[in-house]
Short mmCIF file of C-alpha atoms and ligand atoms in Angstrom, two decimals:
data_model
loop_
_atom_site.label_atom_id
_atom_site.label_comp_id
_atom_site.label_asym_id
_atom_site.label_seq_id
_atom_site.Cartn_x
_atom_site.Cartn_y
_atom_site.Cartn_z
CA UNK A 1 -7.97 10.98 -9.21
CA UNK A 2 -8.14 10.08 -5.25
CA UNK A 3 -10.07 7.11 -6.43
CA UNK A 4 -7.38 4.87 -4.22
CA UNK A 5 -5.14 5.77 -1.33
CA UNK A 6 -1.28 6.31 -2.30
CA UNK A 7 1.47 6.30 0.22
CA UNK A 8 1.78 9.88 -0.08
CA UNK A 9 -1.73 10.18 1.78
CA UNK A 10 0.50 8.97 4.73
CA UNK A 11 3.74 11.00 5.98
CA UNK A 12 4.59 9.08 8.84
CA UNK A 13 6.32 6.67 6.35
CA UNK A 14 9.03 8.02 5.64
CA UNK A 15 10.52 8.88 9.23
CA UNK A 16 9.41 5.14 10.46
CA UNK A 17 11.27 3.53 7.27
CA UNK A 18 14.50 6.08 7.89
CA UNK A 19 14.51 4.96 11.47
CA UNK A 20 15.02 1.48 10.26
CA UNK A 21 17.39 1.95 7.49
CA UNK A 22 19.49 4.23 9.61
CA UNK A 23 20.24 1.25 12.16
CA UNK A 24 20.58 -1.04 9.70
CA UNK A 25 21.44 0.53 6.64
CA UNK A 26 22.41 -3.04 4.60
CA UNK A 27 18.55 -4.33 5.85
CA UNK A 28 16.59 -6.98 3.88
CA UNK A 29 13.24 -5.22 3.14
CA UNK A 30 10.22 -6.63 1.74
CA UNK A 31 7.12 -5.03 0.01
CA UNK A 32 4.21 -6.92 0.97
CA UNK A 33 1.56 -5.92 -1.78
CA UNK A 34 2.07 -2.69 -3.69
CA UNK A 35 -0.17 -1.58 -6.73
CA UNK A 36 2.64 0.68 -8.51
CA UNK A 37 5.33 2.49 -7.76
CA UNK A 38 4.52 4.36 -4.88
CA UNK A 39 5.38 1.99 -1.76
CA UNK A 40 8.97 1.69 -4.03
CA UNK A 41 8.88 5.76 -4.19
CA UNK A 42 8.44 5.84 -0.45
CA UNK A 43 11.08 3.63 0.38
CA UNK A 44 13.46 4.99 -2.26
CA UNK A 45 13.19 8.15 -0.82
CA UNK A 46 14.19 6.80 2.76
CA UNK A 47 17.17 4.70 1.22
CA UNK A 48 18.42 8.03 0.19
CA UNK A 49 17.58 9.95 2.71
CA UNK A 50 19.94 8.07 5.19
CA UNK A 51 22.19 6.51 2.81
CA UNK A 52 21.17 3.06 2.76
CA UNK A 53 21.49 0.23 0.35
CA UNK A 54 19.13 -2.58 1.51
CA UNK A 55 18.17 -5.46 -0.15
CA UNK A 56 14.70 -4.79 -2.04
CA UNK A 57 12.26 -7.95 -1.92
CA UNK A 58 8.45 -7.15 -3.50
CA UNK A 59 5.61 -9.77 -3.58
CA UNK A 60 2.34 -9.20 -5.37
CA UNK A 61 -0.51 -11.60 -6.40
CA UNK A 62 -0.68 -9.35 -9.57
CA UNK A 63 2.43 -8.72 -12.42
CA UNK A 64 1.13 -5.12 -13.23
CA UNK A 65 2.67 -3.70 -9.86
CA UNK A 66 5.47 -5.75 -10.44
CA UNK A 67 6.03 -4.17 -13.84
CA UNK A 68 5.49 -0.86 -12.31
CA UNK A 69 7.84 -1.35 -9.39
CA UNK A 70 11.02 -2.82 -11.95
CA UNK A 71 10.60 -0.25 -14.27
CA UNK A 72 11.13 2.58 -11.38
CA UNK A 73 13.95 0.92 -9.94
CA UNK A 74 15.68 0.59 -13.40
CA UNK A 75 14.76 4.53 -13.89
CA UNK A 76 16.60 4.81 -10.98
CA UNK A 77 19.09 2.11 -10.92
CA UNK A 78 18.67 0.32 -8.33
CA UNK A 79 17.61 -3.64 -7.65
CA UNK A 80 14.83 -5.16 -7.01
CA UNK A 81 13.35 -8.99 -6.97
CA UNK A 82 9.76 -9.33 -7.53
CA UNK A 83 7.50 -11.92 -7.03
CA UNK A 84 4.20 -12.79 -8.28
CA UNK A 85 2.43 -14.99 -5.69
CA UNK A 86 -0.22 -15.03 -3.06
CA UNK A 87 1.48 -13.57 0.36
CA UNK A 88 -0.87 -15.79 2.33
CA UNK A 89 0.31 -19.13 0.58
CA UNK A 90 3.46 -17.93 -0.59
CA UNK A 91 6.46 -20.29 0.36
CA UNK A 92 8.93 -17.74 2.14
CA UNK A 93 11.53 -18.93 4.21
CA UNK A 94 11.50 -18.71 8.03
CA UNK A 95 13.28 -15.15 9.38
CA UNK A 96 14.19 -13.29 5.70
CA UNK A 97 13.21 -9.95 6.52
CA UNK A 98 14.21 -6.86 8.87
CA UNK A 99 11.44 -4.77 7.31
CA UNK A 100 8.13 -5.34 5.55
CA UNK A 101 6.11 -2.58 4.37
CA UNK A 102 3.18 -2.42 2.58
CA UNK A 103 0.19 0.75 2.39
CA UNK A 104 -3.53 -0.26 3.01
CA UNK A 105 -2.86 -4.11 2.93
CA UNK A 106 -4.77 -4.77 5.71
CA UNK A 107 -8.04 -3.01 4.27
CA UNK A 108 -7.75 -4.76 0.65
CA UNK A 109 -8.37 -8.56 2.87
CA UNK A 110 -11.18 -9.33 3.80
CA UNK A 111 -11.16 -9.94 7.93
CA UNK A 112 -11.04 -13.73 7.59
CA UNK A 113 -7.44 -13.33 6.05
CA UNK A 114 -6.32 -10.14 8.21
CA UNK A 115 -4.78 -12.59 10.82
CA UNK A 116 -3.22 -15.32 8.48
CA UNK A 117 -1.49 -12.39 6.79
CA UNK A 118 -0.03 -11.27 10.11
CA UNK A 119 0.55 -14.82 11.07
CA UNK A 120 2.89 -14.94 8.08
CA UNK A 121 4.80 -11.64 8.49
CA UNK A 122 5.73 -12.54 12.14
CA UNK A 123 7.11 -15.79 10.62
CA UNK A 124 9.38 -14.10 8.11
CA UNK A 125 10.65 -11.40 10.06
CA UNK A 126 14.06 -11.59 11.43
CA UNK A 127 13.91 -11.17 15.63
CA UNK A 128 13.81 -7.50 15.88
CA UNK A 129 11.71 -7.26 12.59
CA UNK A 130 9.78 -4.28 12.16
CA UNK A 131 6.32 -3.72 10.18
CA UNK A 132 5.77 -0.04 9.00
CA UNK A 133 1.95 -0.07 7.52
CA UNK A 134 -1.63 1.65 7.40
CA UNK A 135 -5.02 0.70 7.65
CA UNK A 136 -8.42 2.18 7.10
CA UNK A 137 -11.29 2.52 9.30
CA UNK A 138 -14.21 4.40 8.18
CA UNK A 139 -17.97 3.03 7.08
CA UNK A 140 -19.46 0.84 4.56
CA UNK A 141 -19.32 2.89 1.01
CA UNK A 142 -22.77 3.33 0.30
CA UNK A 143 -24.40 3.51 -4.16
CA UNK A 144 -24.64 7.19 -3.08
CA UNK A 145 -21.31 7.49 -2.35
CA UNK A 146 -19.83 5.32 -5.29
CA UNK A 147 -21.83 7.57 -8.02
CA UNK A 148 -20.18 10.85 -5.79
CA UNK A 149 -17.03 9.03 -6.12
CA UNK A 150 -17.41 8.26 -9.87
CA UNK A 151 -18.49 11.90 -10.78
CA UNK A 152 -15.53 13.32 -8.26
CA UNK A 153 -13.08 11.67 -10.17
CA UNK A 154 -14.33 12.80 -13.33
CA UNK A 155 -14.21 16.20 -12.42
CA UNK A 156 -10.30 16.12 -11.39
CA UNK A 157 -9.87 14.34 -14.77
CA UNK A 158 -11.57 17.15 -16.36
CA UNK A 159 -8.80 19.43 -14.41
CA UNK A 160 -5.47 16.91 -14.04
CA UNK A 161 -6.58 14.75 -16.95
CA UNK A 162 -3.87 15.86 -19.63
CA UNK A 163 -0.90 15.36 -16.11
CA UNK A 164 -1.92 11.88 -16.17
CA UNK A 165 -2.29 11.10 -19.46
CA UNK A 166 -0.61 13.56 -21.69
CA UNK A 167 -1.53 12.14 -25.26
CA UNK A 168 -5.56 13.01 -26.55
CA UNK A 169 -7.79 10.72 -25.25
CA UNK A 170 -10.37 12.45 -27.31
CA UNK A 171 -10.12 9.62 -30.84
CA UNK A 172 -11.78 6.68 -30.84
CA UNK A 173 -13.81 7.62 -27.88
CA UNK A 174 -10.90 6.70 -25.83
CA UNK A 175 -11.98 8.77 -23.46
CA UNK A 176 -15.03 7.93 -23.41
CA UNK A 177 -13.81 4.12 -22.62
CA UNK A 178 -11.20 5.70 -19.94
CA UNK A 179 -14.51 7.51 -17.46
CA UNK A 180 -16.71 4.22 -17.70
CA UNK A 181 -13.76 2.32 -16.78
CA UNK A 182 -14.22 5.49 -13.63
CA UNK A 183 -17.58 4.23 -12.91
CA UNK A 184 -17.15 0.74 -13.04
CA UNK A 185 -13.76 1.13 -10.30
CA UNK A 186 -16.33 3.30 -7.95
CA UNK A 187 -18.94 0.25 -8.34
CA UNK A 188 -16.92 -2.34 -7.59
CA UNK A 189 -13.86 -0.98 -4.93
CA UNK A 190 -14.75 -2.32 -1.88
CA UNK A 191 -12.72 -1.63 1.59
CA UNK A 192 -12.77 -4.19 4.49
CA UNK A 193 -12.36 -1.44 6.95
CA UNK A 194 -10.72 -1.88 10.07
CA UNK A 195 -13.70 -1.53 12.83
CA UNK A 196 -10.95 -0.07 15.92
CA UNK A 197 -7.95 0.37 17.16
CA UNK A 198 -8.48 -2.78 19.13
CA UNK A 199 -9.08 -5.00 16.34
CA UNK A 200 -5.20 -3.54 14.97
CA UNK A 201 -4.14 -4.44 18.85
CA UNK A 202 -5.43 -8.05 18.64
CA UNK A 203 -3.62 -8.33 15.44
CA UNK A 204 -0.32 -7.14 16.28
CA UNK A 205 -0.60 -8.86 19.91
CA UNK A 206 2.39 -11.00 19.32
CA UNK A 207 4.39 -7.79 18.51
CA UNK A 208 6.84 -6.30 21.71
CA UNK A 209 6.29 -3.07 20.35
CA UNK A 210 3.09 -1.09 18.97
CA UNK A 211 2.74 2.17 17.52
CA UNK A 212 -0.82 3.22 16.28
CA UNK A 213 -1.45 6.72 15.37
CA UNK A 214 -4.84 8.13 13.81
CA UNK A 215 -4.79 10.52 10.73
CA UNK A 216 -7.47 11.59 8.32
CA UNK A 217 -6.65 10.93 4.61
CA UNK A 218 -7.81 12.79 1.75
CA UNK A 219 -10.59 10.13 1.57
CA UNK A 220 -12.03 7.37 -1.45
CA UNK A 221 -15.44 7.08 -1.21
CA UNK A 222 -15.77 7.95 2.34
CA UNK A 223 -14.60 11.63 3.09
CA UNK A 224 -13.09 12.50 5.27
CA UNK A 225 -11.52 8.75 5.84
CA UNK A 226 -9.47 8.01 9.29
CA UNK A 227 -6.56 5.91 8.71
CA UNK A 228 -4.50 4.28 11.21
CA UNK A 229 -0.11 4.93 10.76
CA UNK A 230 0.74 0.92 12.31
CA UNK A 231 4.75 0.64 13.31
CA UNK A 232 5.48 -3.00 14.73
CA UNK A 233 8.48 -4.24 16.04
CA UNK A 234 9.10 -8.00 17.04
CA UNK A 235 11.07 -8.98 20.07
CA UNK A 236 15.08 -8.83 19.67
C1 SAM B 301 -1.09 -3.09 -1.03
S1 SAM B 301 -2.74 -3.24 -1.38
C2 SAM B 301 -3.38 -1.55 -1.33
C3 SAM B 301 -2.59 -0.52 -2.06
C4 SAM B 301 -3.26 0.79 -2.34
N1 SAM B 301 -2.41 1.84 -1.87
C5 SAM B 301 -4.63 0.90 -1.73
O1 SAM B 301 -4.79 1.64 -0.76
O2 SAM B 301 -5.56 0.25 -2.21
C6 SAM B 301 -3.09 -3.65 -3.02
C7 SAM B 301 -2.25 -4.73 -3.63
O3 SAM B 301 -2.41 -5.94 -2.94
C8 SAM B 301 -2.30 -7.00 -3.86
N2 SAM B 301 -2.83 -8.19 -3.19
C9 SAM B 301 -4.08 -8.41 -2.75
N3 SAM B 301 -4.17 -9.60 -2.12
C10 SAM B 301 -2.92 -10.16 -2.17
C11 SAM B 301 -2.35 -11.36 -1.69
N4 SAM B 301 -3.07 -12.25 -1.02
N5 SAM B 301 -1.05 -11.59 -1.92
C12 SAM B 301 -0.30 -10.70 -2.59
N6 SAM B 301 -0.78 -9.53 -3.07
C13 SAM B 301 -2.06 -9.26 -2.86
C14 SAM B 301 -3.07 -6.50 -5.06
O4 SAM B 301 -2.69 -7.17 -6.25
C15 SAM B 301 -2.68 -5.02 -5.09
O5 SAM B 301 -1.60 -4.76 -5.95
#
């Protein structure tokens, strides 16, 4: 329904994540926040890509990604560990991970927690670690644009509806239920935006290397939304 950005929005992930897993093809990976499936699609789709096997880590303050996330990687028989705890206060030991990836963490924290979230990926990478992520930057999502948002969505369920959810919605006033549940989403979905490049620079400071590029997405409630493809790479 493009009411949330998806990993697909954002092709630069899979040749960053390949890069990775071709140099270390055994690497300990972590997903750092998720949603569903997708970040697990993504990285799936690199393991294969270059052969790799790495070791599949994913933390979530929430057990519906989780859910989502085991029951791909049992469709497709593979491992994962999940874990449902706060990444910010999360006890993770010192130098676990070669990768972390995550899509649009940065822009679901508010800015007060941006840098205690970066403070704690620096601490569990390995030397030689390397964060592959993206973050928004756009404006504030203004009523007008929430009830644009709402009614957008509506109309692609009107069109995709029946792809996304195949059985009728129509009894019970299920569906009914399904496009307030629409509205309320647009309400309440609220992006802490990055402002500029420079604040992604001052976060990622401690990082040797820094790759930033600027895309536009397909857009939530802002449209056309830039988005900024972050690769960071520790010292080795
Ligand atoms: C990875 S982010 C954004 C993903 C999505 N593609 C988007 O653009 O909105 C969303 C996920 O972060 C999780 N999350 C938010 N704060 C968290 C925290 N402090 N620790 C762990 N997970 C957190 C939420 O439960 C949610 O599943």
């Amino acid at each position: 329904m493009n009411m949330v950005a998806v990993p697909r929005w954002y092709p630069f992930y899979h040749e960053a994540i390949s890069n990775v897993l071709s140099q270390k093809p055994e690497a300990e990976v972590m997903i750092s926040a998720c949603a569903d499936y997708g970040m697990l699609h993504t990285l799936h789709h690199a393991m294969t890509t270059v052969g790799a096997r790495p070791t599949i880590i994913i933390y979530d303050i929430c057990n519906t990604p989780l859910k989502s996330s085991e029951w791909y990687a049992r469709k497709h028989d593979f491992p994962v560990q999940c874990f449902c705890e706060n990444i910010i206060t999360a006890d993770i030991e010192k130098s676990s991970f070669d990768l972390i990836v995550t899509d649009e963490f940065l822009s679901v924290l508010q800015d007060a927690y941006k840098p205690l979230v970066i403070e704690k990926w620096k601490k569990i990478l390995k030397p030689g670690g390397t964060i592959v992520t993206t973050a928004m930057t756009g404006n504030p999502t203004t009523p007008v644009l929430r009830e644009g948002y709402a009614a957008r969505a509506r109309r692609l369920f009107d069109i995709y509806g029946p792809l996304v959810i195949p059985q009728p919605l129509d009894e019970n006033g299920n569906r009914e239920k399904l496009l307030a549940q629409f509205k309320r989403f647009a309400m309440y979905h609220t992006r802490h935006m990055i402002k500029a490049e420079l604040q992604i620079r001052q976060l990622f400071k401690d990082f040797k290397f820094l790759s930033i590029q600027r895309i536009s997405t397909p857009g939530e409630c802002v449209n056309p939304t830039d988005s900024f493809q972050v690769t960071a790479r520790l010292e080795g």
